[in-house]
XYZ file of C-alpha atoms in Angstrom:
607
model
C 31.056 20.958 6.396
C 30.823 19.437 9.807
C 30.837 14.999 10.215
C 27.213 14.266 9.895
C 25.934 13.187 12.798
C 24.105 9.843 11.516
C 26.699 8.235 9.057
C 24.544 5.289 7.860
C 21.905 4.195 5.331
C 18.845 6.042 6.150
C 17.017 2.936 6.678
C 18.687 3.307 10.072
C 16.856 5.951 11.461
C 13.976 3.615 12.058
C 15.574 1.671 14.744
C 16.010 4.790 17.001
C 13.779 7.802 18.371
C 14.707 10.854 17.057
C 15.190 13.615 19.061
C 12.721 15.550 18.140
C 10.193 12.450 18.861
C 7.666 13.204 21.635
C 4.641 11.716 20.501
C 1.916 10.792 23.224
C -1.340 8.930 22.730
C -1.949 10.369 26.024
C -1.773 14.019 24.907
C -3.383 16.397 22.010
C -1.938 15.697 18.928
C -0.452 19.386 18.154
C 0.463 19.908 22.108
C 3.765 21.981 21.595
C 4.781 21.863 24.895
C 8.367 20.013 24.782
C 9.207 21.978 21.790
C 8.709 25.705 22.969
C 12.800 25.442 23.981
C 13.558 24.621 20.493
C 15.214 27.055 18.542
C 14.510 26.174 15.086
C 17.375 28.907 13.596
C 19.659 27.077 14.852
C 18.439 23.228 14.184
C 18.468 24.093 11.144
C 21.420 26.153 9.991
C 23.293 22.990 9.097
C 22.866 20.596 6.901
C 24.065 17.480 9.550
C 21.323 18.596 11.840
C 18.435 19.339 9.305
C 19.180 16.223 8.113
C 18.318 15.060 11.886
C 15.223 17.087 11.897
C 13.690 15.731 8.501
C 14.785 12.155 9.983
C 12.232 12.266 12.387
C 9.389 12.502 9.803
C 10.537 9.264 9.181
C 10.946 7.281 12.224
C 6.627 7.079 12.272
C 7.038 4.873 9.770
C 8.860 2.355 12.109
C 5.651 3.053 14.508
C 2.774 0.514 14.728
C 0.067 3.382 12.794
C 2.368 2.703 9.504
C 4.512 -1.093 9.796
C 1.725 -3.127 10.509
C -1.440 -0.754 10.275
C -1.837 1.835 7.596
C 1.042 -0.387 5.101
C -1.518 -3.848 5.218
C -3.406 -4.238 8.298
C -6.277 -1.887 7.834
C -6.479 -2.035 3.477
C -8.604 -4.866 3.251
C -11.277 -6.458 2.546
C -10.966 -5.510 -1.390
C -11.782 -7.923 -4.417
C -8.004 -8.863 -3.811
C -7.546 -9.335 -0.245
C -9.789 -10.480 2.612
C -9.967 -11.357 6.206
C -12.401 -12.375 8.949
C -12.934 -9.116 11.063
C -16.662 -10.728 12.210
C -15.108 -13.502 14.200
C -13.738 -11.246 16.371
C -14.424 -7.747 18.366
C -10.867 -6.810 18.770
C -9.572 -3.477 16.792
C -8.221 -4.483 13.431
C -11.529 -6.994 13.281
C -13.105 -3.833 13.993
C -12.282 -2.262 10.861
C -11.817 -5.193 8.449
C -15.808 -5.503 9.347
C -16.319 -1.748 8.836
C -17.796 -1.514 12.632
C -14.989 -0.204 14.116
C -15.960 2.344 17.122
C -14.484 5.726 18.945
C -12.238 3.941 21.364
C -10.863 1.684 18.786
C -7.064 1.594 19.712
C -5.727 1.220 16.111
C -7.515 4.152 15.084
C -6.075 6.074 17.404
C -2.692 5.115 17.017
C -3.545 6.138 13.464
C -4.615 9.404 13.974
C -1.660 10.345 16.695
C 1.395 9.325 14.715
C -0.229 10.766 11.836
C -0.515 13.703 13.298
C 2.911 13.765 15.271
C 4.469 12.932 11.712
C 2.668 15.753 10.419
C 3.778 18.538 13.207
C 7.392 17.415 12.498
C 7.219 17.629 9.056
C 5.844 21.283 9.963
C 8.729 21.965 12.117
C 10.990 21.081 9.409
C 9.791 22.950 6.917
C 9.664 26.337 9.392
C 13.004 25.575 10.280
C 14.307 24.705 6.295
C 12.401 27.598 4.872
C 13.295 30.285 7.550
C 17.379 28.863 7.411
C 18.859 31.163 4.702
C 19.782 28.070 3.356
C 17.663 27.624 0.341
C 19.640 29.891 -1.645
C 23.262 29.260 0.242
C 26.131 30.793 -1.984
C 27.047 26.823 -1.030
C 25.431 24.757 -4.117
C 25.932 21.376 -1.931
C 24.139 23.272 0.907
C 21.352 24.980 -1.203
C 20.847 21.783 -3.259
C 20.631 19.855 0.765
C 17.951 22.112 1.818
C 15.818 21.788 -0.814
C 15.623 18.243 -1.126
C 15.242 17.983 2.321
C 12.222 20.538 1.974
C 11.095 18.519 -0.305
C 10.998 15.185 1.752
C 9.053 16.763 4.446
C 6.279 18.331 2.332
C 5.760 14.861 0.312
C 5.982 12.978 3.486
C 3.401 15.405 5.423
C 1.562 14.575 2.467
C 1.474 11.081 2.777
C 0.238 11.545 5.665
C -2.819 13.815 4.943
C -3.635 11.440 2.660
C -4.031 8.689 4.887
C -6.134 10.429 7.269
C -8.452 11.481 4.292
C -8.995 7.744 3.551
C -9.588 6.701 6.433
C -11.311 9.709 8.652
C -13.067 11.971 5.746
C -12.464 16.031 6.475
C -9.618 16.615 8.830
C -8.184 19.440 10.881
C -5.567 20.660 8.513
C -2.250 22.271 10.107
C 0.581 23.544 7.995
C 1.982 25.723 11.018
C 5.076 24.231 13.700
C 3.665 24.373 16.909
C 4.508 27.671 19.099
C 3.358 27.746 22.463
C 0.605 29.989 22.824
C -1.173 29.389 19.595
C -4.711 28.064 18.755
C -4.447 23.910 18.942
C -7.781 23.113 18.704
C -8.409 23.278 14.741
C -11.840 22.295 13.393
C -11.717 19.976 10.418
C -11.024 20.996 7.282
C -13.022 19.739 3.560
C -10.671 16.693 2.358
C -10.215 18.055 -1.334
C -9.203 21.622 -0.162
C -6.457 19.584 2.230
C -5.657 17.920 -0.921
C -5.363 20.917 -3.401
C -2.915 22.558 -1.298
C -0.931 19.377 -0.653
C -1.011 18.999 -4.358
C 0.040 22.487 -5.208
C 2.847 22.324 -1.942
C 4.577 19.263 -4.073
C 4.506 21.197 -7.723
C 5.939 24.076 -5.484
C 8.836 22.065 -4.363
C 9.477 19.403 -6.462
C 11.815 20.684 -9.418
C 14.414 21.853 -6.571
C 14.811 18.349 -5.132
C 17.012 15.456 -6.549
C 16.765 12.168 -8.171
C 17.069 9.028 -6.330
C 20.749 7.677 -8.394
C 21.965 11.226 -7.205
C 21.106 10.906 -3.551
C 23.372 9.308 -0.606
C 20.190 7.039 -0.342
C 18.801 6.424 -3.174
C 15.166 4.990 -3.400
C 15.630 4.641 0.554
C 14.916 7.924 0.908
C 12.313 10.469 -0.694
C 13.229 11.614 -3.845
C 11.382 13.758 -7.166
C 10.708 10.406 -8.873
C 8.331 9.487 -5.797
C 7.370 13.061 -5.072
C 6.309 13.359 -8.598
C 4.693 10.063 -8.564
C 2.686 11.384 -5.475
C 1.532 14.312 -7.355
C 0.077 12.203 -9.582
C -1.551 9.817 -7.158
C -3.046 12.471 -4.903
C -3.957 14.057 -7.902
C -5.881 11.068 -8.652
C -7.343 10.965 -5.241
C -8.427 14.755 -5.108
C -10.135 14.022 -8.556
C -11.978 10.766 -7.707
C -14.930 9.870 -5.476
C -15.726 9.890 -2.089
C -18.204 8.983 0.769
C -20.144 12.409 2.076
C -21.773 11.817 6.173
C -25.035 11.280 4.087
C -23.425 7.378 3.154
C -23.611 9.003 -0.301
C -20.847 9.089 -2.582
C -19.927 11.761 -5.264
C -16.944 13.571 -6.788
C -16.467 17.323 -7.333
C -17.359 18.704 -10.927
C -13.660 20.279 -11.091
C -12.603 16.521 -11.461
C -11.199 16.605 -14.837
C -8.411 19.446 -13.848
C -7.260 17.076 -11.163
C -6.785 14.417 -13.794
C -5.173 16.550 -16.094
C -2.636 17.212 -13.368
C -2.030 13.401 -12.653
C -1.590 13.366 -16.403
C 1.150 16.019 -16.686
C 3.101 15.037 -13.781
C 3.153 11.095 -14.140
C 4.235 12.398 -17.971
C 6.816 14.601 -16.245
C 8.811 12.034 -14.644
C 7.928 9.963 -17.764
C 9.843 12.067 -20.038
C 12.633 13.051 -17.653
C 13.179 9.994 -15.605
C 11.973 7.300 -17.986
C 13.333 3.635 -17.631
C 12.752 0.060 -19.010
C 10.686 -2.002 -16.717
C 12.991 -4.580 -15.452
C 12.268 -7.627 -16.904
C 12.041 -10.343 -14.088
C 9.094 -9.464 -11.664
C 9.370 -11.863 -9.484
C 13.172 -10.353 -8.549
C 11.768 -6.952 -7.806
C 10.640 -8.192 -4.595
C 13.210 -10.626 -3.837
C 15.805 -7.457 -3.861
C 13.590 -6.234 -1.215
C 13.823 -9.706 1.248
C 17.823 -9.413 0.148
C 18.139 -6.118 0.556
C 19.122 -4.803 -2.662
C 18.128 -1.213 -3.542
C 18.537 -0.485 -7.115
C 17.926 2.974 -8.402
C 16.713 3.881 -11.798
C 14.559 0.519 -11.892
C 11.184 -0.100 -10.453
C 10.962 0.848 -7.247
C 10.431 4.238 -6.810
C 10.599 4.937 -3.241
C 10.310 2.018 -0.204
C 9.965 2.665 3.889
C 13.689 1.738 4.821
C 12.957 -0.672 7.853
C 15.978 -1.368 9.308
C 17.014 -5.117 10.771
C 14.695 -5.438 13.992
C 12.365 -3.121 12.552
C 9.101 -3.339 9.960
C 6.839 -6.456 9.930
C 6.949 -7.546 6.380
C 7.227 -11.688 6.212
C 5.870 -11.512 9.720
C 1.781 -10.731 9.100
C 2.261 -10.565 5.303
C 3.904 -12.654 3.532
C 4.605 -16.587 2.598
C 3.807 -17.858 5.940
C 6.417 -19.691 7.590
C 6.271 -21.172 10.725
C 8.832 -21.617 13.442
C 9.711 -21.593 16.755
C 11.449 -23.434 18.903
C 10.921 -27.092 17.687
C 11.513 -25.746 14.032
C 14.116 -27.494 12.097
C 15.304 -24.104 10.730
C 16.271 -20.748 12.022
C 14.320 -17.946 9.667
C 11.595 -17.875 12.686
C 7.863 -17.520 12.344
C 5.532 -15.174 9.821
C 1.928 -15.672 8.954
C -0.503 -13.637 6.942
C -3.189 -11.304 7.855
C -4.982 -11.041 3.974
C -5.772 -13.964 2.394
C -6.020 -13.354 -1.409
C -9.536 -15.082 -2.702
C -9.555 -17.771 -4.966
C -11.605 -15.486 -7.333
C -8.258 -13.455 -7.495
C -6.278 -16.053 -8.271
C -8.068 -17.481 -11.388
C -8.820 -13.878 -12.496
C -5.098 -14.101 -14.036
C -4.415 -15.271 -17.460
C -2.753 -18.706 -16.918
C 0.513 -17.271 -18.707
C -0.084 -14.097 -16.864
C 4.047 -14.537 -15.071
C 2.861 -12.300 -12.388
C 0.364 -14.796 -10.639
C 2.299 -17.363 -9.125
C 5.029 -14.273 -7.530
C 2.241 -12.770 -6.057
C 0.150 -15.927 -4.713
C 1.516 -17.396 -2.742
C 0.776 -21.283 -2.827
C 2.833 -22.998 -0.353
C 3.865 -22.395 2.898
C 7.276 -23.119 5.303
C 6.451 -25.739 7.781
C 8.996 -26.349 11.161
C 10.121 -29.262 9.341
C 11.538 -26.824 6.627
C 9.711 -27.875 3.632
C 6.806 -26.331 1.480
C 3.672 -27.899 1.909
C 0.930 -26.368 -0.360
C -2.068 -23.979 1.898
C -5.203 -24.390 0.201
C -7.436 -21.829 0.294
C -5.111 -19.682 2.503
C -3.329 -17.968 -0.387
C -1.006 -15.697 0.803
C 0.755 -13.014 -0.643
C 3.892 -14.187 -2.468
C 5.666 -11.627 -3.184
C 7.920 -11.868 0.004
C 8.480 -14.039 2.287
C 11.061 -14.533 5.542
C 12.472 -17.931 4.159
C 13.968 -15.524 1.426
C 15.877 -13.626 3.845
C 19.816 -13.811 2.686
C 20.470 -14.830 6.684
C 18.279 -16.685 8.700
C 17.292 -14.546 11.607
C 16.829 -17.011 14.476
C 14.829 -19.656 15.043
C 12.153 -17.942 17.669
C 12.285 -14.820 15.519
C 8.780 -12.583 14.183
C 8.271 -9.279 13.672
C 11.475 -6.984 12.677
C 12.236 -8.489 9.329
C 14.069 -5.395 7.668
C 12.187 -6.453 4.648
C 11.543 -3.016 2.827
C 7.730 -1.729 2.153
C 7.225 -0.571 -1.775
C 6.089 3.011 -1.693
C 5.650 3.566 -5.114
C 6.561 1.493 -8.599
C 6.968 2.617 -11.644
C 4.506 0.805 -13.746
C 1.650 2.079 -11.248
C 3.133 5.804 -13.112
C 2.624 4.056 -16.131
C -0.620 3.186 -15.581
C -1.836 6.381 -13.818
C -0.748 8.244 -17.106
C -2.704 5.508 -18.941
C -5.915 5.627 -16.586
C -5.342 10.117 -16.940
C -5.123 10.525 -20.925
C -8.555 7.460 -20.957
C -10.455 9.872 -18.320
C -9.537 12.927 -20.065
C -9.449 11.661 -24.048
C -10.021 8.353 -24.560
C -7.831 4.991 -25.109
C -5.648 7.045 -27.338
C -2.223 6.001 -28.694
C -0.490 7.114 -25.775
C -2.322 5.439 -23.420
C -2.570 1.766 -25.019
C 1.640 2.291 -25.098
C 1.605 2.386 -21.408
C -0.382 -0.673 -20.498
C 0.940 -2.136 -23.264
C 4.708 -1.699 -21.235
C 3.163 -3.159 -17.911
C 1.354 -5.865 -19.704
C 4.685 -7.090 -22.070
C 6.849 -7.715 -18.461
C 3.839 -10.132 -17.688
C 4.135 -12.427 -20.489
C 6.990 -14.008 -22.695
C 7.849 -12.299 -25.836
C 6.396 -15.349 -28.212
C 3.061 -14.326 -26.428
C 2.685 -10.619 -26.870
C 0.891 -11.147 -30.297
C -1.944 -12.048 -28.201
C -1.753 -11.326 -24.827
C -0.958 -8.169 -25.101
C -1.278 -6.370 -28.366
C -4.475 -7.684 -29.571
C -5.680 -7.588 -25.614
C -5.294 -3.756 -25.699
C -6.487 -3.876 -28.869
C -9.990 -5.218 -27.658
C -9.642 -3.604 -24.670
C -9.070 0.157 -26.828
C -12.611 -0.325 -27.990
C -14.376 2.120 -25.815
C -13.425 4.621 -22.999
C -15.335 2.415 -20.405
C -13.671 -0.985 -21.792
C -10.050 0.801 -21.147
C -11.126 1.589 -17.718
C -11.937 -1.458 -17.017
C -8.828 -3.159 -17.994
C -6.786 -0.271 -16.625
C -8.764 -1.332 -13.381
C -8.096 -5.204 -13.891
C -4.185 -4.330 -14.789
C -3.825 -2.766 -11.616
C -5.300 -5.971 -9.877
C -2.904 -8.178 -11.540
C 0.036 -5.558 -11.081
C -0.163 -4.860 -7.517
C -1.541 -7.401 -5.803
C -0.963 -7.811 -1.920
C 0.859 -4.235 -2.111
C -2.125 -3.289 -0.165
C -3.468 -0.396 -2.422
C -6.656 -1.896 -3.905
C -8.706 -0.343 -1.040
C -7.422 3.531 -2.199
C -8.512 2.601 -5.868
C -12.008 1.094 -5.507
C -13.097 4.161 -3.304
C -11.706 7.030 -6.055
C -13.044 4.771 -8.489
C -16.381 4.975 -6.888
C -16.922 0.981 -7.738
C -15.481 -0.520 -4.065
C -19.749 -1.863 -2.990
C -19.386 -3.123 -6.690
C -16.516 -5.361 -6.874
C -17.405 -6.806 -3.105
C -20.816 -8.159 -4.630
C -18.804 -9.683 -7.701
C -16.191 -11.070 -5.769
C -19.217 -12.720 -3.722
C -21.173 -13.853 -6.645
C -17.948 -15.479 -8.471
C -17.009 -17.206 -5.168
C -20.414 -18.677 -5.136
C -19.954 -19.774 -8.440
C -16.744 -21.447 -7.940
C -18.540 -23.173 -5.149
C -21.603 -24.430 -6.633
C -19.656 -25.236 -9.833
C -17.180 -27.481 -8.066
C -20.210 -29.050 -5.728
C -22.014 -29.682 -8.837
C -18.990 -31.022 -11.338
C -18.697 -28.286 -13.387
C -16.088 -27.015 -12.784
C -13.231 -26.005 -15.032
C -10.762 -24.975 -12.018
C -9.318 -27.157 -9.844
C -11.569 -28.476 -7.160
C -8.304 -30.175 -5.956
C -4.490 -29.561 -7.130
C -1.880 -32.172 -7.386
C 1.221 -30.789 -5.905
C 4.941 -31.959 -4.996
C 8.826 -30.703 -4.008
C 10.822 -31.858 -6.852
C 14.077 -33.097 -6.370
C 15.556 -29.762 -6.712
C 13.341 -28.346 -3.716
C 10.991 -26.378 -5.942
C 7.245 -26.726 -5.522
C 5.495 -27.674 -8.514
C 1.950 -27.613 -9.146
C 0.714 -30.478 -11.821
C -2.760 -28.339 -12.357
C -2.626 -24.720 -11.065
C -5.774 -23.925 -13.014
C -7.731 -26.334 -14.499
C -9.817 -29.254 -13.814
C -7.613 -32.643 -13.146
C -9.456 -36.092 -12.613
C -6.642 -37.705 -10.809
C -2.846 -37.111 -10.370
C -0.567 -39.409 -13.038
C 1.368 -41.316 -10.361
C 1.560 -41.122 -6.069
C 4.262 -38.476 -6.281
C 2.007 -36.570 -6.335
C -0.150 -34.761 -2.824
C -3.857 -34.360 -3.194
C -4.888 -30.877 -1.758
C -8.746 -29.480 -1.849
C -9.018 -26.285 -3.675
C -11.916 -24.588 -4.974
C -13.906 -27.698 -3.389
C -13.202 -26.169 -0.086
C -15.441 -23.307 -0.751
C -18.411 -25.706 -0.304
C -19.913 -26.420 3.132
C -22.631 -29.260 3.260
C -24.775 -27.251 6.383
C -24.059 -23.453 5.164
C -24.124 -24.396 1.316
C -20.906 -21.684 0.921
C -18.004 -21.495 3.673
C -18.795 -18.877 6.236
C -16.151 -16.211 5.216
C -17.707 -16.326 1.754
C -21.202 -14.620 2.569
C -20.013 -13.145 5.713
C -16.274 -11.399 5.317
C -17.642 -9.057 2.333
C -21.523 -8.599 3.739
C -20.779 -4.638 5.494
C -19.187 -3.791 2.004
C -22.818 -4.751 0.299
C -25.192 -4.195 2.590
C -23.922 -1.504 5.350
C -25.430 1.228 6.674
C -26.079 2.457 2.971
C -26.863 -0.697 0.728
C -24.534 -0.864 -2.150
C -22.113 2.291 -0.573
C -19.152 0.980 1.948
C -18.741 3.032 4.716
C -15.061 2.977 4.615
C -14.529 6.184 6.697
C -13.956 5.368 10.366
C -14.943 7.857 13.266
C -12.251 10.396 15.117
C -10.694 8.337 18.464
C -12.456 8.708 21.235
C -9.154 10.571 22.630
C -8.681 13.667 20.102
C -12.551 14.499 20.703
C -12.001 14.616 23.997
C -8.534 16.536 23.755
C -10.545 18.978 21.042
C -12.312 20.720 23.733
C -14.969 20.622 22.077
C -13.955 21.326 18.312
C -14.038 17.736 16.797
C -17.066 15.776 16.861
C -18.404 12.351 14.921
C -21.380 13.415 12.552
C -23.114 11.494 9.951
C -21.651 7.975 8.023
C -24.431 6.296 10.469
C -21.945 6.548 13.856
């Protein structure tokens, strides 16, 4: 076998362009015209160069549409995540207000590198399936292809997936580009996209490897996320969606889609099962360090290389730098705030809360001063980074993104066998395993046998705590926004995030609260931030070490009775186009109707 051409961690194809990478924003999204010359026999009748080829599925992840867009940018505002998008008319306030029009430029980086991704995945799997090679006399060859078939299906899928979220039907192109050929492909119905991706994955995903036997490891796709993916577009397929009538509805054939997230979240239970590690908080902080254990959590994670990805730059712990700063780890802020409402919603011996809230911030000085209302999402930060990377430094962390995690296969299986049986046995034994990592031992007695217990009582009761887990479990990861709209309950949990905001408010105006309308914090003398009241109600702080900082009395505001964001950040999710239905489907870019020639047009969702 020849020297591979790329003889580094995978992660490393991020920081380059591939050379099969001729995205345009200027051109159609399927125009094949630099790749008529390629000869896809011979790309791929190695396995240094297929390796190449499947590579640049990847590098789109290092592109704007994924690092700072489709990963957090453009996923709120949930019940767990919020931001401002009326205070401003620029793009991403565009679509965190749900107003977002055709010549929004976000959107249509979106829908290009989507799209590019997707024609290179195509091209790969042309060139992979038409190679010989998936049945090489060579075992290391044969056993090459296929995963790398596999990788480019499950990342095309990905992909397909995001554009259903986000745009509704799609054109849907499983062909590489040859000159000459139709490009102007009218949409397609989402769930027939997503049967076909679904069935693609079961097609390929018993030939492909797992992650502790691959060069890469959870750095690269493997069957634990590919199965995983099954499940969750299974999931997808199966649950609700919004129709160009601002209604929304799910197929009847529902049920057989969650009988497949069932069986193949089971699947990689039974083959591929592992403990949950114990220490949550540390799952994330191997990400900042760079640590990639396999057979542990993290199932699969977007390998940003150093100069690449903006995690701890807009989300994160902020920290802020700059040239004045006494330290060198640079600046990073936070795009999504997490709402106090969030915050209290956890158990106070719930472990998870204070890894993913995060509480205090890095000032230039280099100490942690506590942020008030501006809760940020804890789970990584810049400041955790094992070297500083300079003092003026931003964006290009290397920090990791979290694909997939195990306990969200848990707790699909758990939220499959509810939908299709009931809180049986089997399904109380799953959340019961996400649930025991978030308390001590001495605690499960109550917090999390006799929880699931209660919580076993009905089908709808189990939902609803499968639906509260996953708050708890996966906040700031940036996938609430996927799980309210399959859940059909998104215009829902916007009104009762308002309402218990309001309550907060008016409780803490009033006296009555129980929370902390201020908390008492300090930096003990071994640098760690303490907080004297994190959730309750404190009259006064025992001695001065202590700092006074408003909490839950911020939310009041003497002229508007609640602070602005409260009634006005959540008021398109309630009260859109369609009262009590969010229009969370945004319109094609101005640029592919155009380049459509007439095949693609906006209709219906009130554009």
């Amino acid at each position: 076998m020849k020297k591979p051409l790329i003889d580094m961690k995978i992660k490393y194809i991020l920081a380059i362009i591939p050379f099969m990478l001729i995205a345009s924003c200027q051109k159609d999204f399927l125009d094949p015209e630099s790749l008529s010359s390629f000869d896809l026999k011979y790309i791929y009748s190695n396995v240094d160069d297929a390796r190449n080829g499947v590579n640049a599925v990847y590098s789109y992840f290092n592109q704007d549409a994924f690092r700072s867009r489709l990963s957090n940018n453009m996923t709120g505002n949930t019940d767990i995540e919020r931001q401002s998008g009326w205070t401003s008319t620029s793009d991403r306030y565009q679509i965190w207000d749900l107003n977002a029009t055709t010549s929004n430029r976000d959107l249509d980086i979106v829908w290009t590198y989507a799209y590019t991704a997707i024609r290179d995945a195509n091209i790969a799997i042309e060139g992979i399936t038409n190679s010989g090679n998936l049945n090489a006399s060579d075992a290391s060859v044969k056993n090459t292809f296929n995963q790398l078939l596999g990788e480019a299906y499950t990342l095309r899928a990905y992909w397909y997936s995001m554009l259903i979220y986000y745009f509704g039907d799609v054109p849907y192109v499983t062909d590489a580009p040859v000159a000459g050929a139709n490009f102007f492909i009218p949409k397609s119905n989402r769930n027939e996209i997503l049967t076909k991706e679904i069935d693609a994955l079961k097609a390929v995903e018993e030939n492909m490897q797992w992650a502790d036997a691959l060069p890469y490891g959870i750095e690269q796709v493997n069957r634990e996320y590919t199965l995983g993916m099954i499940a969750r577009l299974a999931l997808q397929r199966g649950g609700y969606y919004l129709k160009p009538d601002l209604t929304m509805t799910r197929d009847s054939d529902y049920l057989d889609y969650y009988a497949i997230a069932k069986q193949y979240s089971k699947k990689l239970i039974d083959l591929k099962d592992r403990p949950l590690p114990t220490d949550f908080r540390q799952i994330f902080m191997n990400q900042c360090k760079f640590i990639t254990p396999v057979n542990e959590e993290i199932l699969f994670e977007v390998p940003f290389a150093k100069g690449g990805g903006d995690v701890g730059w807009n989300i994160g712990m902020r920290v802020e730098g700059g040239s004045t700063a006494k330290h060198d780890y640079g600046s990073g802020n936070n795009y999504m705030a997490i709402p106090p409402t969030y915050y209290l919603s956890f158990d106070t011996k719930d472990i998870r809360r204070d890894v993913t809230c995060g509480l205090y911030k890095i000032t230039t000085n280099f100490v942690k001063e506590h942020v008030g209302l501006d809760i940020s999402q804890g789970k990584w930060s810049r400041h955790f980074l094992p070297t500083p990377p300079g003092r003026e430094s931003a964006k290009g962390t290397g920090i990791n993104w979290p694909m997939m995690r195990y306990a969200d296969v848990l707790l699909m299986y758990a939220e499959a066998e509810n939908e299709i049986n009931g809180p049986t046995a089997e399904a109380q034994n799953m959340l019961k395993r996400v649930r025991q990592r978030a308390f001590n031992a001495a605690d499960w007695g109550s917090k999390v046998d006799a929880y699931v217990a209660q919580a076993s009582a009905s089908k709808s009761s189990f939902f609803n705590a499968i639906v509260n887990e996953r708050a708890w479990e996966f906040g700031g990861e940036m996938i609430r926004k996927y799980e309210l709209i399959r859940w059909g309950i998104y215009s829902q949990k916007m009104q009762e995030t308002i309402d218990g905001l309001k309550k907060l408010a008016d409780d803490a105006f009033n006296n009555t609260q129980t929370g902390p309308e201020y908390m008492y914090w300090k930096v003990n003398e071994s640098g760690d931030f303490v907080i004297l009241n994190p959730d309750s109600y404190v009259a006064a702080a025992p001695d001065e070490t202590w700092t006074q900082t408003s909490f839950l009395k911020a939310l009041h505001d003497d002229a508007l009775t609640y602070k602005e964001w409260i009634t006005r950040d959540y008021a398109n999710y309630v009260n859109g186009p369609a009262p009590g239905v969010v229009r969370y489907i945004f319109p094609i870019p101005t640029v592919a109707i155009e380049n459509s020639q007439g095949t693609l047009k906006n209709e219906g969702y009130g554009f």
